[in-house]
Amino acid sequence: AYIFENAEDGTCCHNIFEWCNEGVQPEMEHLQNIPNLKLEDFAWKFNENGIFYCENVDSLPAEQSNFLKRQGIFSILQCALRQNGRFCGYVGFDECTGMRLWNREDVSALVRLGEMLGVFLLKKRALERERQNGQKMQMLLDRPDTYLYVVDKETYELLYLNGKLRVLAPEACRGDICYKTFFNRDIPCEKCPVRGLENGNTEPLTMFNPRYQVWTSIVAELFPWDKRDACILSCYDITKFM
């Protein structure tokens, strides 16, 4: 029993799961990065229900037949996996002890399994994309040359502080108010770049922070954050140029 899945870019497929009965040689390590020409060779053979079964692999075209026979396969039963109507792989059973006539119960069980796996793989891919996007975002936010933080556009609450800023201001925490934490003020700064955005000002703003004795060039941008209207502020240390 096994699962093949298309690579994200669609150029090849991979055997991502394999179970072998006693005495059957595992093949999973040899079935990685298979050019998708081989996968698509099988795709057209699936019927309208997404099923492809073959009692005798000798009845297949020579290339596919030889490919399967090298693995000791006599008969196969496969169910197509589709995501948003697109063929993305298949789940299947190989009979490696002799030719087999697949019965209705075999086919019915495989169809149900294929449907469940299709849903699982769709969620798996979505989670993987989300994880990768999160890693890219973290790398962007934690740029070593920038003090960077995110604030709620209305309340000035700190929603995020990157690593470089946490070193400069270790006392700052999420939930604090930016102007109180960074400038010891009770009201927003007169030249607050967040307020400047409301007036259409997107130009960098030069500010001196007397608490940390740092001159910075600040760029503010609107930035959605957990369904909140927020701003991301990128602060570049220009003290040595002042």
Short mmCIF file of C-alpha atoms in Angstrom, two decimals:
data_model
loop_
_atom_site.label_atom_id
_atom_site.label_comp_id
_atom_site.label_asym_id
_atom_site.label_seq_id
_atom_site.Cartn_x
_atom_site.Cartn_y
_atom_site.Cartn_z
CA ALA A 1 0.00 0.00 0.00
CA TYR A 2 1.36 3.44 -0.84
CA ILE A 3 0.70 7.10 -1.57
CA PHE A 4 2.25 9.11 -4.38
CA GLU A 5 1.97 12.89 -4.30
CA ASN A 6 2.83 15.52 -6.86
CA ALA A 7 5.55 17.97 -5.95
CA GLU A 8 4.28 21.50 -5.38
CA ASP A 9 5.71 22.67 -8.70
CA GLY A 10 4.16 19.73 -10.55
CA THR A 11 7.40 18.60 -12.19
CA CYS A 12 7.76 15.29 -10.33
CA CYS A 13 6.09 13.05 -7.77
CA HIS A 14 7.18 11.30 -4.59
CA ASN A 15 6.28 8.14 -2.75
CA ILE A 16 5.37 9.69 0.62
CA PHE A 17 4.03 6.56 2.35
CA GLU A 18 4.60 2.84 1.95
CA TRP A 19 3.52 -0.31 3.77
CA CYS A 20 4.93 -3.67 2.71
CA ASN A 21 3.71 -7.11 3.67
CA GLU A 22 6.19 -9.63 5.01
CA GLY A 23 8.51 -10.80 2.24
CA VAL A 24 7.83 -7.79 -0.02
CA GLN A 25 10.84 -5.60 -0.77
CA PRO A 26 10.38 -1.88 0.15
CA GLU A 27 10.70 0.49 -2.80
CA MET A 28 9.96 3.88 -1.28
CA GLU A 29 13.56 5.15 -1.27
CA HIS A 30 13.81 4.39 -5.00
CA LEU A 31 10.57 6.17 -5.85
CA GLN A 32 11.45 9.79 -5.15
CA ASN A 33 11.58 12.66 -7.65
CA ILE A 34 9.93 10.55 -10.34
CA PRO A 35 9.50 12.74 -13.47
CA ASN A 36 5.84 13.55 -13.83
CA LEU A 37 5.77 12.09 -17.31
CA LYS A 38 5.49 8.70 -15.62
CA LEU A 39 2.72 9.92 -13.30
CA GLU A 40 0.75 11.48 -16.15
CA ASP A 41 1.16 8.26 -18.14
CA PHE A 42 -1.11 6.71 -15.52
CA ALA A 43 -3.40 9.71 -15.03
CA TRP A 44 -5.41 9.16 -18.21
CA LYS A 45 -6.09 5.53 -17.24
CA PHE A 46 -8.22 6.50 -14.22
CA ASN A 47 -11.92 6.14 -14.97
CA GLU A 48 -14.63 8.69 -14.21
CA ASN A 49 -14.65 7.52 -10.58
CA GLY A 50 -10.91 8.06 -10.26
CA ILE A 51 -10.11 4.33 -10.24
CA PHE A 52 -7.40 2.49 -12.17
CA TYR A 53 -7.07 -1.25 -11.74
CA CYS A 54 -5.09 -3.77 -13.66
CA GLU A 55 -5.22 -7.51 -13.08
CA ASN A 56 -2.09 -8.16 -15.12
CA VAL A 57 0.61 -5.51 -15.59
CA ASP A 58 1.72 -7.33 -18.77
CA SER A 59 -1.34 -5.78 -20.42
CA LEU A 60 0.06 -2.26 -19.97
CA PRO A 61 2.34 -0.47 -22.45
CA ALA A 62 5.90 -1.77 -22.29
CA GLU A 63 7.41 1.22 -20.40
CA GLN A 64 4.84 1.14 -17.60
CA SER A 65 4.78 -2.65 -17.50
CA ASN A 66 8.56 -2.90 -17.16
CA PHE A 67 8.60 -0.13 -14.54
CA LEU A 68 6.14 -2.12 -12.39
CA LYS A 69 7.61 -5.57 -13.04
CA ARG A 70 11.02 -4.40 -11.86
CA GLN A 71 9.34 -3.88 -8.47
CA GLY A 72 7.87 -7.37 -8.48
CA ILE A 73 4.31 -6.15 -9.12
CA PHE A 74 1.71 -8.40 -10.79
CA SER A 75 -1.55 -6.47 -10.27
CA ILE A 76 -2.38 -2.92 -9.17
CA LEU A 77 -5.35 -0.98 -7.88
CA GLN A 78 -5.09 2.82 -7.58
CA CYS A 79 -7.34 5.73 -6.69
CA ALA A 80 -6.62 9.23 -7.99
CA LEU A 81 -6.14 12.08 -5.54
CA ARG A 82 -7.46 15.43 -6.69
CA GLN A 83 -7.30 18.89 -5.19
CA ASN A 84 -9.66 21.50 -6.62
CA GLY A 85 -10.22 19.12 -9.53
CA ARG A 86 -6.51 18.81 -10.31
CA PHE A 87 -4.83 15.40 -10.43
CA CYS A 88 -2.22 15.48 -7.65
CA GLY A 89 -1.28 11.87 -7.02
CA TYR A 90 -2.79 8.56 -6.06
CA VAL A 91 -3.15 5.97 -3.35
CA GLY A 92 -2.80 2.36 -4.33
CA PHE A 93 -2.25 -1.30 -3.61
CA ASP A 94 0.23 -3.54 -5.43
CA GLU A 95 -0.18 -7.29 -5.46
CA CYS A 96 3.30 -8.81 -5.40
CA THR A 97 2.45 -12.52 -4.99
CA GLY A 98 0.56 -13.13 -8.24
CA MET A 99 -2.20 -11.78 -10.44
CA ARG A 100 -5.33 -10.61 -8.59
CA LEU A 101 -8.86 -9.76 -9.64
CA TRP A 102 -9.94 -6.77 -7.55
CA ASN A 103 -13.46 -7.14 -6.18
CA ARG A 104 -16.05 -4.48 -5.46
CA GLU A 105 -15.18 -4.36 -1.75
CA ASP A 106 -11.52 -3.66 -2.59
CA VAL A 107 -12.47 -0.84 -4.92
CA SER A 108 -15.03 0.67 -2.54
CA ALA A 109 -12.55 0.71 0.37
CA LEU A 110 -9.89 2.35 -1.77
CA VAL A 111 -12.25 5.06 -3.01
CA ARG A 112 -13.17 6.00 0.56
CA LEU A 113 -9.51 6.01 1.55
CA GLY A 114 -8.61 8.18 -1.43
CA GLU A 115 -11.27 10.74 -0.57
CA MET A 116 -10.05 10.99 3.01
CA LEU A 117 -6.42 11.29 1.93
CA GLY A 118 -7.30 13.99 -0.58
CA VAL A 119 -8.74 16.13 2.23
CA PHE A 120 -5.76 15.36 4.46
CA LEU A 121 -3.19 16.28 1.81
CA LEU A 122 -4.99 19.54 1.01
CA LYS A 123 -4.81 20.55 4.68
CA LYS A 124 -1.22 19.35 4.93
CA ARG A 125 -0.15 21.48 2.00
CA ALA A 126 -2.00 24.51 3.32
CA LEU A 127 -0.29 24.14 6.71
CA GLU A 128 3.09 23.72 5.06
CA ARG A 129 2.61 26.88 2.99
CA GLU A 130 1.52 28.73 6.11
CA ARG A 131 4.62 27.50 7.97
CA GLN A 132 6.93 28.56 5.14
CA ASN A 133 5.27 31.96 4.86
CA GLY A 134 5.64 32.38 8.61
CA GLN A 135 9.36 31.59 8.40
CA LYS A 136 9.83 34.08 5.57
CA MET A 137 7.93 36.73 7.52
CA GLN A 138 10.05 36.08 10.63
CA MET A 139 13.25 36.46 8.59
CA LEU A 140 11.92 39.72 7.18
CA LEU A 141 10.90 41.09 10.56
CA ASP A 142 14.15 40.09 12.28
CA ARG A 143 16.49 41.86 9.88
CA PRO A 144 19.71 42.52 11.83
CA ASP A 145 20.10 46.10 10.54
CA THR A 146 16.67 47.38 11.60
CA TYR A 147 14.81 48.18 14.80
CA LEU A 148 11.35 47.05 13.81
CA TYR A 149 8.01 47.00 15.60
CA VAL A 150 4.30 46.79 14.84
CA VAL A 151 1.69 48.94 16.60
CA ASP A 152 -2.08 49.09 16.60
CA LYS A 153 -3.01 52.04 14.40
CA GLU A 154 -5.61 53.38 16.84
CA THR A 155 -4.30 52.53 20.31
CA TYR A 156 -0.49 52.52 19.70
CA GLU A 157 -0.32 49.16 21.45
CA LEU A 158 2.86 47.22 20.67
CA LEU A 159 1.94 44.07 18.74
CA TYR A 160 5.41 42.90 17.80
CA LEU A 161 9.08 43.78 18.49
CA ASN A 162 11.91 42.23 16.53
CA GLY A 163 15.09 40.83 18.05
CA LYS A 164 17.27 43.92 17.49
CA LEU A 165 14.72 46.18 19.20
CA ARG A 166 14.33 43.80 22.16
CA VAL A 167 18.10 44.10 22.72
CA LEU A 168 17.92 47.91 22.69
CA ALA A 169 14.76 48.04 24.87
CA PRO A 170 14.58 44.81 26.91
CA GLU A 171 11.89 46.30 29.14
CA ALA A 172 9.48 46.70 26.20
CA CYS A 173 6.74 44.07 25.91
CA ARG A 174 3.80 43.30 23.67
CA GLY A 175 0.77 45.18 24.95
CA ASP A 176 2.77 48.22 26.04
CA ILE A 177 2.01 51.63 24.53
CA CYS A 178 4.81 52.65 22.18
CA TYR A 179 5.15 56.32 23.13
CA LYS A 180 5.16 55.51 26.86
CA THR A 181 7.67 52.69 26.48
CA PHE A 182 10.13 54.27 24.05
CA PHE A 183 9.78 58.00 24.86
CA ASN A 184 8.38 58.20 28.43
CA ARG A 185 5.47 60.26 27.12
CA ASP A 186 1.82 60.37 28.12
CA ILE A 187 0.60 61.36 24.65
CA PRO A 188 1.70 60.37 21.14
CA CYS A 189 4.79 62.08 19.74
CA GLU A 190 4.24 65.32 17.82
CA LYS A 191 5.91 63.83 14.74
CA CYS A 192 4.46 60.36 15.18
CA PRO A 193 4.95 58.50 11.88
CA VAL A 194 1.74 56.55 12.52
CA ARG A 195 -0.26 59.75 12.66
CA GLY A 196 1.63 60.96 9.60
CA LEU A 197 0.21 58.07 7.60
CA GLU A 198 -3.29 59.42 8.22
CA ASN A 199 -2.20 62.61 6.46
CA GLY A 200 -0.74 60.69 3.54
CA ASN A 201 2.89 61.12 4.63
CA THR A 202 4.90 58.01 3.73
CA GLU A 203 8.31 59.68 3.60
CA PRO A 204 11.04 58.57 6.06
CA LEU A 205 11.03 60.57 9.29
CA THR A 206 14.19 61.42 11.24
CA MET A 207 13.75 61.29 15.03
CA PHE A 208 16.04 61.42 18.06
CA ASN A 209 15.27 59.22 21.04
CA PRO A 210 16.72 60.82 24.20
CA ARG A 211 16.06 57.69 26.26
CA TYR A 212 18.35 55.51 24.16
CA GLN A 213 20.48 58.31 22.67
CA VAL A 214 19.78 57.06 19.16
CA TRP A 215 18.98 58.90 15.94
CA THR A 216 16.77 56.89 13.61
CA SER A 217 15.27 57.20 10.17
CA ILE A 218 11.75 55.75 10.46
CA VAL A 219 9.60 54.35 7.68
CA ALA A 220 5.97 53.62 8.57
CA GLU A 221 3.63 51.43 6.55
CA LEU A 222 0.12 50.16 7.03
CA PHE A 223 0.30 46.48 7.90
CA PRO A 224 -2.64 44.12 8.69
CA TRP A 225 -1.93 42.13 11.83
CA ASP A 226 -4.30 39.45 13.17
CA LYS A 227 -7.32 41.26 11.67
CA ARG A 228 -6.27 44.54 13.27
CA ASP A 229 -5.42 47.81 11.54
CA ALA A 230 -1.75 48.18 12.33
CA CYS A 231 1.43 49.92 11.25
CA ILE A 232 4.88 48.48 10.88
CA LEU A 233 7.72 50.86 11.74
CA SER A 234 11.22 50.19 10.42
CA CYS A 235 13.82 52.25 12.26
CA TYR A 236 17.34 52.56 10.83
CA ASP A 237 20.13 53.72 13.17
CA ILE A 238 21.71 56.84 11.64
CA THR A 239 23.41 58.11 14.82
CA LYS A 240 26.91 57.95 13.31
CA PHE A 241 25.81 60.24 10.49
CA MET A 242 24.41 62.96 12.76
#
